Amino acid sequence: MSHMTNPLATPDQLFQRRSFGALPIELQDIIFFATQCLTQSAGVLLQLPQSVTAQANVLLARYWLVEPIMSHEFSSAYHAFHTRLLALEARILYALSFDTHVALPHPLAVTYLQALEFLGAKKERIGKRAVAYLNTALLSPQMLYLTSQPNALAVAAVYNAARDVGAKMPECEWWEVFDVDREELGFLVEEAARAMDEKMDAMETGV
Amino acid sequence: MASKAKSRWADDEADAALDAKLKKEKEEKKRLKAEKARKLEAERQAREAAAASAAAQQEGDSANGPPAKRRRISPERETAQATGGPNAASNPPKLLRFEGGAFGRCRSVENYDKLNDIEEGAYGWVSRAKETATGKVVALKRLKIDPKDRGGLPVTGLREIQILKDCAHRNVVRLQEVVVGDDTSKIENIFLVLEFLEHDLKSILEDMPEPFLASEVKTLLQQLALGVAYLHDNWILHRDLKTSNLLLNNRGQLKIADFGMARYVGDPPPKLTQLVVTLWYRAPELLLGATRYGAAIDMWSVGCIFGELLTREPLLQGRNEVDELTKIFELCGIPTDESWPAFRRLPNARGLRLPSGSNSAALAGSVIRTKFPLLTAAGAGLLGSLLALDPDRRPTAREMLAHEYFRQDPKPKQEAMFPTFPSKAGQERRRRRETPNAPARGQQAADLGAVDFSGIFSGRDREERGGGFSLRMV
């Protein structure tokens, strides 16, 4: 079961985010987005698998729901920076009770696409698009990975990918097969699409 | 929860301020909830109307704006029910709901009262403690942190936490939680709160005047195999199975502990360090430098533990890597292309000189049967297969459990009927540590170099025709 479930943010945690940082929420969102992008870049530079980097994204997002954003992160010279880094490792683990379990939706999305026989689209094309949605959702300040279980994220990615490549989806409420209801899917589809737009904008303006 | 636990140390003013703040937040939340329900309804209608086209999406955005989405912070279940009313189908769909719990800060170690030290080993410090709120007795294991280590928290400790958090099996020690020292401005004191068991098997074996009965050995071995099977089913290698890492409570239950060497693996196995497992329990393929190995290394250790349960003495007490290999070949026979086809390709096997010629065939046999005369044929068969030189020939933990040894009389003794032992962990006395420790991280793997094993059977030879012992490092 651990591959299907994540600990999710409580409403309290999501709410206190607006109140407990000294920074305005818009700035917090920008820092969040930029930091998640930096994490992704670090993963690329270190040649880490995306599964590792994506888990790091999720853990960072969780951490910032427990401790105010940027409350422990500032420092200057390299040695001090490194010392800070080591302290932060312990700090993050403390804030998350050393629970580093992250179930990613990526494998589920692939499985669901297989179950749907790729909706008649080209495997690579629709698969790539779905994975792109999942990776972009990591950057969303809506913290979709902290509010929805992997199965819902995977279904939303499949839905968005199918729409983008013009694949024909079943006419029935097929998402229910994967235990997602219409409301949740609607929300996730919209937010994931918005995250994709924002990322495209950011890439154009070079953020 | 965290704030409540903390109030013990916080001053009253801060408490009052906190209470006021919480109250305010609560009210704010109530207000938001009502508002959110309204917004959600509006949002849903907007979405329904615009579901098909991309243009509609933009419209939804401008109508509701980002804050509306952001406020969707209550559990989806309620809102789905509340707003799904009018258009829900006559039979609401039955959907599985996956609950993964929540996340949040560690509690403080001050929630526990220390009772006494149990042991202080190479890997940290363990003491018996009582949870103040519940009176429950636990084992507190402190993570050894070297402040000079610029690599961060010890990866072995983190792996132990990660793996134990994922495990839930009656033969694997349970990690209740991780707690930290009271001063959270710097996280330097980290404790694992583990299920407390009265004994470790090593101490019991050292102190018992008579060996375990055959039925008792079976119970212990069966529980060990059940635990190991669970780990292997979940892609976990323990990599340090030995009697001092097997705990026993007064109800005859055995649990595998100390996951400092453990790690997740895949199939095909990744490249791993061969510097694992305490020397006396280390499989021959590790001694010969294999970097791709699997669950069979744990099964070798299980075989060593089996032998130790029978004699109360560690089975293969090598002084170093070469001596350990010597003792293995003396007991199990020398490897041949027949008994272990792949062994010549292992890194350290190239420098190995083994007895050859007419007597090598005779030496290839194992002497397990003769060394354990009191063991039944099935028992000797199982032990021999666990101690097969070729890892591919060792049984898996599941296969071991199906072995007829466990079905033959005497049957495994019921756990509840197990004898009890005076507890050491419950008293002031510390456990002794006489076995060698698991290899340390970053240690250099022993390069066996060219080793001449051609004389290791001189002992056996002498009975027939005599001969010199000539084990040496060239």
XYZ file of C-alpha atoms in Angstrom:
681
model
C 0.000 0.000 0.000
C 2.866 2.374 0.652
C 3.244 2.890 -3.097
C -0.263 4.314 -3.232
C -0.318 6.602 -0.234
C 1.371 9.697 1.073
C 0.932 11.611 4.282
C -1.084 14.665 3.294
C -1.128 18.173 4.660
C -3.822 18.900 7.200
C -6.121 21.880 6.608
C -4.431 23.549 9.587
C -1.035 23.202 8.009
C -2.236 24.632 4.724
C -3.922 27.472 6.468
C -1.156 28.500 8.818
C 1.123 28.946 5.836
C -0.555 32.293 5.191
C -0.072 33.459 8.741
C 3.184 32.137 10.038
C 5.769 33.490 7.677
C 6.738 37.112 7.794
C 6.657 37.082 4.003
C 3.572 37.885 1.952
C 1.970 34.842 0.392
C 2.774 35.955 -3.184
C 6.454 36.133 -2.306
C 6.261 32.754 -0.623
C 4.796 31.340 -3.829
C 7.618 32.777 -5.892
C 10.255 31.440 -3.511
C 8.532 28.088 -3.545
C 8.467 27.925 -7.328
C 12.068 29.108 -7.717
C 13.358 26.700 -5.085
C 11.571 23.755 -6.618
C 13.109 24.702 -9.981
C 16.545 24.922 -8.339
C 16.013 21.501 -6.791
C 15.212 20.146 -10.228
C 18.353 21.766 -11.652
C 20.450 20.315 -8.844
C 19.028 16.901 -9.636
C 20.007 17.302 -13.277
C 23.529 18.469 -12.396
C 24.019 15.590 -9.984
C 22.635 13.189 -12.595
C 20.075 11.913 -10.146
C 17.049 10.002 -11.348
C 13.951 12.168 -11.538
C 12.326 9.878 -8.979
C 14.894 11.046 -6.414
C 14.610 14.715 -7.323
C 10.839 14.602 -7.302
C 10.903 13.095 -3.825
C 13.175 15.940 -2.747
C 10.633 18.410 -4.140
C 7.862 16.810 -2.137
C 9.895 16.684 1.082
C 10.815 20.352 0.740
C 7.189 21.280 0.221
C 6.210 19.330 3.325
C 8.978 20.967 5.317
C 7.748 24.443 4.462
C 4.322 23.597 5.741
C 5.806 22.732 9.121
C 8.350 25.519 9.439
C 8.028 29.055 8.038
C 9.554 29.431 4.613
C 13.132 30.770 4.630
C 13.289 30.881 8.429
C 16.429 28.769 8.611
C 17.966 29.110 5.193
C 20.015 32.327 5.059
C 23.808 32.312 5.263
C 26.885 33.622 3.522
C 30.416 32.188 3.253
C 30.976 28.640 2.029
C 31.971 27.054 5.328
C 29.132 28.723 7.119
C 26.899 27.703 4.259
C 27.962 24.102 4.565
C 27.478 24.109 8.323
C 24.067 25.598 7.739
C 23.324 22.884 5.229
C 24.188 20.150 7.714
C 22.035 21.773 10.359
C 19.221 22.036 7.815
C 19.379 18.350 7.025
C 18.680 17.578 10.667
C 16.156 20.396 10.836
C 14.138 19.116 7.891
C 14.176 15.561 9.188
C 13.105 16.800 12.606
C 10.262 18.795 11.126
C 9.040 15.739 9.245
C 9.555 13.246 12.089
C 12.175 11.518 9.940
C 9.404 10.238 7.710
C 10.879 10.491 4.236
C 8.364 8.250 2.552
C 7.141 9.666 -0.746
C 4.952 7.721 -3.150
C 5.274 9.278 -6.589
C 2.380 9.172 -9.055
C 4.618 8.625 -12.092
C 4.569 4.814 -12.107
C 0.808 4.860 -11.527
C 0.284 7.202 -14.472
C 2.161 4.798 -16.723
C 0.148 1.880 -15.392
C -3.116 3.737 -15.909
C -2.110 4.653 -19.463
C -1.354 1.014 -20.131
C -4.716 0.018 -18.700
C -6.359 2.559 -21.017
C -4.268 1.248 -23.915
C -2.792 4.738 -24.242
C -6.220 5.946 -25.438
C -5.185 5.055 -28.944
C -2.517 7.757 -28.964
C 1.185 7.327 -29.602
C 2.658 5.763 -26.476
C 5.710 7.982 -26.251
C 3.816 11.148 -26.953
C 1.011 10.752 -24.447
C 3.338 9.150 -21.888
C 5.829 11.995 -22.086
C 3.101 14.562 -21.806
C 1.632 12.896 -18.717
C 5.031 12.756 -17.049
C 5.612 16.402 -17.943
C 2.374 17.300 -16.159
C 3.399 15.340 -13.098
C 6.811 16.989 -12.952
C 5.334 20.422 -13.439
C 2.781 19.809 -10.719
C 5.739 19.502 -8.350
C 6.390 23.196 -8.895
C 2.856 24.325 -8.236
C 2.504 26.473 -5.133
C -0.864 24.766 -4.745
C 1.209 21.925 -3.359
C -0.800 19.337 -5.181
C 1.476 16.550 -3.966
C 0.632 17.471 -0.394
C -3.105 17.581 -0.878
C -3.882 14.713 -3.233
C -2.972 11.070 -3.223
C -0.824 9.701 -6.071
C -3.711 7.976 -7.821
C -5.562 11.281 -8.217
C -2.466 13.074 -9.477
C -1.851 10.295 -11.977
C -5.395 10.371 -13.329
C -5.280 14.157 -13.711
C -1.998 13.892 -15.614
C -3.459 11.256 -17.913
C -6.504 13.446 -18.488
C -4.475 16.539 -19.312
C -2.075 14.612 -21.526
C -4.934 12.993 -23.410
C -6.550 16.373 -23.968
C -3.279 17.903 -25.179
C -2.507 15.180 -27.711
C -6.133 15.008 -28.818
C -6.658 11.423 -27.709
C -10.186 10.227 -27.313
C -11.098 9.429 -23.741
C -13.801 6.934 -22.802
C -17.216 8.537 -22.574
C -17.989 7.013 -19.201
C -16.631 8.282 -15.899
C -13.436 6.315 -16.366
C -11.578 8.073 -13.551
C -13.744 6.281 -11.038
C -12.035 3.057 -12.015
C -8.929 4.612 -10.497
C -10.784 5.771 -7.398
C -10.904 9.459 -8.241
C -14.122 11.449 -8.128
C -15.157 14.108 -10.557
C -14.680 17.024 -8.165
C -11.143 16.170 -7.273
C -10.233 15.435 -10.869
C -11.686 18.743 -12.029
C -9.677 20.647 -9.471
C -6.437 18.819 -10.228
C -6.825 19.051 -13.987
C -7.243 22.779 -13.760
C -4.423 23.345 -11.308
C -2.006 21.148 -13.237
C -2.832 22.991 -16.446
C -2.309 26.295 -14.689
C 1.039 25.125 -13.330
C 2.037 24.146 -16.852
C 1.115 27.596 -18.167
C 3.016 29.310 -15.382
C 6.068 27.205 -16.004
C 5.971 28.016 -19.700
C 5.710 31.730 -18.843
C 8.585 31.456 -16.401
C 10.732 29.716 -18.982
C 10.037 32.432 -21.514
C 10.896 35.220 -19.105
C 13.888 33.277 -17.880
C 12.997 32.969 -14.189
C -0.023 18.249 19.158
C 3.458 19.608 19.039
C 2.473 22.868 20.629
C 0.674 21.119 23.455
C 3.631 18.943 24.284
C 5.820 21.983 24.304
C 3.723 24.013 26.685
C 5.401 22.288 29.602
C 8.450 24.374 29.002
C 6.979 27.481 27.510
C 6.271 30.459 29.718
C 2.701 31.445 30.449
C 2.718 34.607 28.449
C 3.714 32.800 25.302
C 1.075 30.209 26.071
C -1.629 32.777 26.380
C -0.521 34.438 23.184
C -0.482 31.090 21.460
C -3.951 30.233 22.719
C -5.284 33.536 21.533
C -3.660 33.009 18.184
C -5.049 29.503 17.863
C -8.509 30.742 18.771
C -8.278 33.461 16.209
C -7.125 31.014 13.601
C -9.986 28.723 14.438
C -12.532 31.451 13.938
C -10.877 32.537 10.776
C -10.994 28.973 9.586
C -14.666 28.637 10.317
C -15.344 31.735 8.330
C -13.215 30.490 5.489
C -14.921 27.150 5.479
C -18.292 28.727 4.894
C -16.860 30.962 2.239
C -15.058 28.091 0.634
C -18.204 26.040 0.349
C -19.783 28.903 -1.531
C -16.771 29.408 -3.731
C -16.488 25.739 -4.462
C -20.031 25.617 -5.595
C -19.391 28.591 -7.861
C -16.168 27.030 -9.029
C -17.836 23.754 -9.784
C -20.534 25.404 -11.814
C -17.981 27.431 -13.675
C -16.003 24.291 -14.389
C -18.979 22.289 -15.494
C -20.096 24.976 -17.869
C -16.623 25.314 -19.284
C -15.312 21.791 -19.085
C -14.838 21.218 -22.775
C -12.865 24.159 -24.058
C -9.586 25.730 -23.058
C -11.098 29.177 -23.371
C -13.534 28.280 -20.670
C -10.627 27.552 -18.381
C -9.386 31.096 -18.675
C -12.782 32.381 -17.933
C -12.873 30.262 -14.788
C -9.572 31.760 -13.745
C -10.647 35.315 -14.138
C -13.967 34.662 -12.476
C -12.591 33.017 -9.388
C -8.979 34.115 -9.281
C -6.238 32.119 -7.659
C -7.313 32.681 -4.025
C -10.454 30.692 -4.539
C -8.434 27.631 -5.498
C -5.989 28.182 -2.743
C -8.694 28.103 -0.181
C -9.701 24.660 -1.127
C -8.033 23.284 1.946
C -10.583 21.104 3.642
C -10.822 17.364 3.099
C -12.293 16.699 -0.325
C -14.741 14.117 0.956
C -17.106 16.607 2.638
C -17.162 19.080 -0.172
C -17.610 16.349 -2.721
C -20.666 15.195 -0.870
C -21.955 18.696 -0.210
C -21.643 19.963 -3.728
C -22.124 16.729 -5.586
C -25.754 16.581 -4.478
C -27.693 17.890 -7.410
C -25.777 16.180 -10.198
C -24.591 13.050 -8.411
C -25.759 9.859 -10.025
C -28.458 7.938 -8.248
C -25.837 5.474 -7.025
C -22.799 7.315 -5.776
C -19.646 5.587 -7.036
C -17.792 3.413 -4.569
C -14.260 4.724 -4.512
C -11.341 3.460 -2.481
C -9.923 6.111 -0.224
C -6.226 5.983 0.480
C -5.170 7.280 3.852
C -1.518 8.071 4.292
C -1.712 10.010 7.539
C -0.137 13.396 8.099
C 3.317 14.828 8.651
C 4.774 17.007 11.359
C 7.540 17.555 13.853
C 9.243 15.016 16.072
C 8.289 14.924 19.705
C 10.791 15.587 22.458
C 12.774 12.911 24.255
C 11.488 14.524 27.441
C 8.336 12.507 26.932
C 10.346 9.566 28.205
C 12.026 8.869 31.537
C 15.293 7.021 31.335
C 15.416 3.891 33.474
C 18.840 2.381 32.827
C 21.493 1.877 30.190
C 21.347 -1.323 28.218
C 24.431 -1.126 26.105
C 26.868 1.253 24.592
C 28.281 -0.158 21.416
C 30.088 1.005 18.360
C 26.853 2.230 16.817
C 25.373 4.198 19.611
C 23.899 3.979 22.957
C 20.749 2.163 24.010
C 18.834 2.567 27.216
C 15.599 1.400 28.709
C 13.058 4.145 29.237
C 9.448 4.676 30.159
C 7.003 6.832 28.266
C 5.756 9.256 30.908
C 2.232 9.544 29.579
C 1.539 5.833 29.162
C 4.029 4.085 31.429
C 5.043 1.960 28.463
C 8.620 0.668 28.582
C 10.661 1.220 25.426
C 14.248 1.083 24.249
C 15.793 4.426 23.378
C 18.591 4.178 20.876
C 20.629 7.293 20.434
C 22.037 8.015 17.029
C 25.753 8.524 17.232
C 26.478 11.828 15.532
C 29.941 13.047 14.848
C 29.806 16.855 14.786
C 33.042 16.912 12.821
C 31.535 14.768 10.075
C 30.953 17.149 7.190
C 28.862 14.543 5.426
C 25.841 15.193 7.579
C 23.781 12.772 9.595
C 25.064 9.194 9.538
C 23.519 7.489 6.536
C 23.354 4.192 8.399
C 21.136 5.776 11.035
C 18.926 7.348 8.397
C 18.585 4.045 6.577
C 17.696 2.293 9.803
C 14.966 4.860 10.432
C 13.666 4.755 6.880
C 13.547 0.975 6.739
C 12.113 0.415 10.210
C 9.419 3.012 9.524
C 8.344 0.969 6.535
C 8.368 -2.363 8.373
C 5.461 -3.888 10.244
C 6.010 -7.514 11.162
C 5.896 -9.384 14.433
C 9.440 -10.654 13.940
C 10.945 -7.272 13.175
C 11.529 -4.819 15.993
C 9.033 -1.953 15.826
C 10.114 1.660 15.581
C 7.548 3.627 17.530
C 8.805 7.104 16.669
C 11.898 9.253 16.418
C 12.362 11.892 19.093
C 14.907 14.672 19.537
C 16.535 16.502 22.415
C 14.687 19.350 24.044
C 16.772 22.061 22.454
C 15.433 22.136 18.924
C 17.436 25.170 17.866
C 20.094 22.627 16.908
C 19.121 19.062 16.192
C 21.978 17.153 17.740
C 20.325 14.514 19.856
C 18.276 12.034 17.910
C 16.727 8.961 19.485
C 14.930 6.004 18.004
C 12.093 4.836 20.213
C 12.043 1.095 19.748
C 9.926 -1.660 21.125
C 11.641 -3.039 24.245
C 12.563 -6.714 24.447
C 14.146 -8.250 27.503
C 16.950 -10.244 25.913
C 19.249 -10.659 23.019
C 19.924 -14.147 21.802
C 23.677 -13.790 22.159
C 23.518 -13.130 25.899
C 21.080 -15.967 26.424
C 23.302 -18.407 24.565
C 26.321 -17.318 26.580
C 24.597 -17.790 29.898
C 22.483 -20.883 29.436
C 23.851 -23.993 31.122
C 22.121 -26.369 28.704
C 21.614 -25.805 24.985
C 18.174 -25.107 23.539
C 15.950 -28.142 22.970
C 15.440 -29.180 19.373
C 11.872 -27.848 19.510
C 13.090 -24.517 20.821
C 15.719 -24.190 18.111
C 12.948 -24.752 15.578
C 10.725 -22.043 17.055
C 13.559 -19.531 17.048
C 14.670 -20.447 13.568
C 11.151 -20.356 12.210
C 10.576 -16.884 13.617
C 13.907 -15.733 12.239
C 13.010 -17.098 8.814
C 9.575 -15.440 8.960
C 11.185 -12.095 9.730
C 13.840 -12.487 7.058
C 11.222 -13.585 4.523
C 9.242 -10.427 5.271
C 12.310 -8.270 4.761
C 13.279 -9.980 1.531
C 9.706 -9.823 0.224
C 9.976 -6.078 0.729
C 13.334 -5.761 -1.010
C 15.291 -5.197 2.170
C 18.634 -6.835 2.862
C 19.557 -6.807 6.545
C 23.276 -7.384 5.999
C 24.142 -7.861 9.661
C 22.204 -10.844 10.948
C 23.830 -12.316 14.036
C 22.713 -13.548 17.433
C 23.415 -10.238 19.175
C 21.022 -8.536 16.756
C 18.191 -10.949 17.473
C 16.037 -9.918 20.415
C 13.815 -12.190 22.458
C 11.067 -11.255 24.866
C 9.753 -13.260 27.785
C 6.910 -14.577 25.676
C 9.221 -16.472 23.397
C 8.982 -13.956 20.548
C 12.032 -13.306 18.445
C 12.539 -10.006 16.636
C 15.210 -8.883 14.233
C 16.874 -5.635 15.288
C 19.697 -3.285 14.337
C 19.131 -2.175 10.772
C 22.219 0.022 10.598
C 23.617 -2.064 7.735
C 20.299 -2.696 6.020
C 19.263 -1.226 2.699
C 16.734 -1.458 -0.051
C 17.808 -3.303 -3.174
C 16.335 -4.001 -6.567
C 16.373 -6.761 -9.108
C 18.818 -7.042 -10.798
C 20.806 -6.230 -7.664
C 22.659 -2.912 -7.717
C 26.369 -2.670 -7.124
C 26.873 -2.754 -3.369
C 29.718 -2.639 -0.900
C 31.108 -6.003 0.110
C 32.010 -4.540 3.473
C 28.933 -5.743 5.250
C 28.006 -8.352 7.818
C 30.045 -9.105 10.918
C 32.968 -11.316 9.912
C 31.782 -14.533 11.596
C 28.471 -14.375 9.747
C 29.792 -13.150 6.405
C 29.027 -15.202 3.303
C 31.911 -16.536 1.190
C 30.920 -14.506 -1.878
C 31.370 -11.315 0.176
C 34.757 -12.484 1.418
C 35.695 -13.130 -2.181
C 34.803 -9.561 -3.092
C 31.418 -9.874 -4.771
C 29.792 -6.482 -5.314
C 26.594 -7.849 -6.757
C 24.928 -9.997 -4.192
C 21.454 -10.606 -2.928
C 19.264 -12.075 -0.260
C 21.452 -15.190 -0.137
C 24.011 -13.355 2.029
C 21.377 -13.049 4.741
C 20.560 -16.741 4.349
C 24.213 -17.603 4.943
C 24.044 -15.637 8.199
C 20.866 -17.538 9.080
C 22.841 -20.752 8.581
C 25.577 -19.480 10.925
C 22.921 -18.591 13.504
C 21.361 -22.068 13.120
C 24.718 -23.648 13.959
C 25.196 -21.305 16.903
C 21.759 -22.137 18.324
C 22.757 -25.802 18.344
C 26.169 -25.427 20.002
C 25.886 -22.081 21.851
C 29.115 -21.071 20.136
C 29.528 -18.947 17.017
C 30.032 -21.389 14.177
C 32.838 -19.785 12.164
C 35.066 -17.618 14.335
C 37.679 -16.399 11.884
C 40.377 -14.044 13.100
C 40.440 -12.158 9.800
C 39.057 -12.498 6.291
C 41.486 -15.194 5.207
C 41.014 -17.170 8.395
C 37.249 -16.868 8.026
C 37.407 -18.282 4.501
C 39.645 -21.064 5.751
C 37.151 -22.015 8.424
C 34.331 -21.906 5.877
C 36.170 -24.217 3.465
C 37.054 -26.561 6.307
C 33.400 -26.883 7.255
C 31.695 -26.705 3.888
C 34.367 -28.097 1.606
C 36.422 -26.278 -0.979
C 34.622 -24.677 -3.883
C 34.796 -26.557 -7.158
C 33.470 -25.742 -10.608
C 30.828 -28.284 -9.749
C 29.748 -26.945 -6.363
C 30.052 -23.232 -7.217
C 30.431 -22.621 -10.928
C 30.698 -18.813 -10.688
C 33.226 -18.497 -7.887
C 36.292 -18.219 -10.136
C 34.965 -14.974 -11.545
C 34.856 -13.234 -8.153
C 37.515 -10.521 -7.669
C 39.373 -12.192 -4.797
C 39.151 -15.703 -6.213
C 41.903 -15.106 -8.777
C 44.686 -15.250 -6.205
C 43.290 -18.352 -4.590
C 45.230 -21.591 -4.696
C 43.120 -24.531 -3.768
C 44.085 -28.146 -3.238
C 44.014 -29.886 -6.568
C 44.435 -33.342 -7.962
C 43.307 -36.615 -6.546
C 42.150 -35.496 -3.117
C 40.303 -32.347 -4.181
C 37.132 -34.280 -4.919
C 37.094 -35.716 -1.413
C 37.736 -32.296 0.109
C 34.869 -30.732 -1.764
C 32.416 -32.451 0.552
C 31.004 -30.774 3.598
C 31.506 -32.111 7.125
C 28.327 -30.573 8.506
C 26.744 -33.985 9.050
C 29.645 -35.163 11.178
C 29.989 -31.898 13.040
C 26.364 -31.960 14.162
C 25.780 -35.630 14.996
C 22.680 -34.931 17.070
C 20.880 -33.127 14.270
C 18.265 -35.032 12.295
C 18.853 -35.729 8.622
C 16.341 -33.016 7.707
C 18.025 -30.551 10.046
C 21.468 -31.310 8.664
C 20.044 -31.039 5.149
C 18.657 -27.575 5.881
C 21.822 -26.379 7.594
C 23.942 -27.720 4.741
C 21.821 -25.936 2.153
C 21.916 -22.626 4.059
C 25.686 -22.965 4.184
C 26.002 -23.801 0.495
C 29.049 -22.018 -0.903
C 27.169 -21.156 -4.061
C 24.674 -18.418 -3.148
C 22.313 -19.628 -5.870
C 21.948 -22.958 -4.092
C 20.935 -21.550 -0.739
C 17.209 -21.688 -0.093
C 15.232 -18.457 0.095
C 13.643 -17.655 3.442
C 10.282 -18.781 2.051
C 11.737 -22.067 0.844
C 13.352 -22.529 4.229
C 9.994 -22.143 5.965
C 8.573 -24.914 3.796
C 11.416 -27.268 4.737
C 10.373 -30.566 6.241
C 12.666 -29.877 9.214
C 9.901 -27.701 10.655
C 7.213 -30.329 10.086
C 9.077 -33.252 11.624
C 8.904 -34.169 15.290
C 9.776 -32.592 17.572
C 7.562 -29.805 16.286
C 8.505 -26.183 16.926
C 7.660 -25.353 20.510
C 4.802 -22.939 21.050
C 6.130 -19.482 21.797
C 4.069 -19.209 24.956
C 5.701 -22.382 26.272
C 9.157 -20.956 25.803
C 11.327 -20.806 28.917
C 12.012 -17.382 30.380
C 15.423 -16.065 31.240
C 16.625 -13.524 33.768
C 16.749 -10.233 31.953
C 19.962 -8.384 31.580
C 18.513 -5.488 29.717
C 16.091 -4.874 32.565
C 18.861 -4.632 35.094
C 21.822 -2.439 35.572
C 24.201 -4.864 33.989
C 25.317 -4.074 30.505
C 25.451 -6.529 27.708
C 28.827 -7.830 26.909
C 30.206 -7.326 23.451
C 32.586 -10.034 22.513
C 31.684 -10.663 18.913
C 33.411 -8.533 16.354
C 31.378 -5.633 15.045
C 29.981 -5.105 11.612
C 32.446 -3.355 9.338
C 32.504 0.410 9.600
C 31.504 2.594 6.698
C 34.323 3.837 4.553
C 36.625 1.109 5.789
C 38.914 -0.415 3.181
C 37.773 -3.787 1.896
C 40.327 -6.468 2.560
C 42.170 -7.433 -0.557
C 42.930 -11.020 0.096
C 45.787 -10.936 -2.355
C 47.112 -14.274 -3.427
C 46.170 -16.784 -0.800
C 47.247 -20.379 -0.778
C 44.494 -22.581 0.515
C 46.054 -25.774 -0.733
C 47.045 -26.817 2.761
C 43.906 -25.992 4.682
C 42.845 -29.577 4.891
C 46.018 -30.703 6.525
C 43.989 -31.452 9.625
C 41.765 -33.774 7.703
C 44.662 -35.132 5.721
C 46.679 -35.980 8.784
C 44.194 -38.586 9.813
C 44.923 -40.381 6.601
C 48.458 -39.577 5.652
C 49.642 -36.460 7.478
C 50.694 -33.236 5.911
C 51.883 -29.700 6.647
C 49.650 -26.687 7.197
C 50.679 -23.924 4.874
C 48.131 -21.144 4.814
C 49.949 -17.958 4.045
C 49.491 -14.618 2.370
C 51.810 -14.408 -0.578
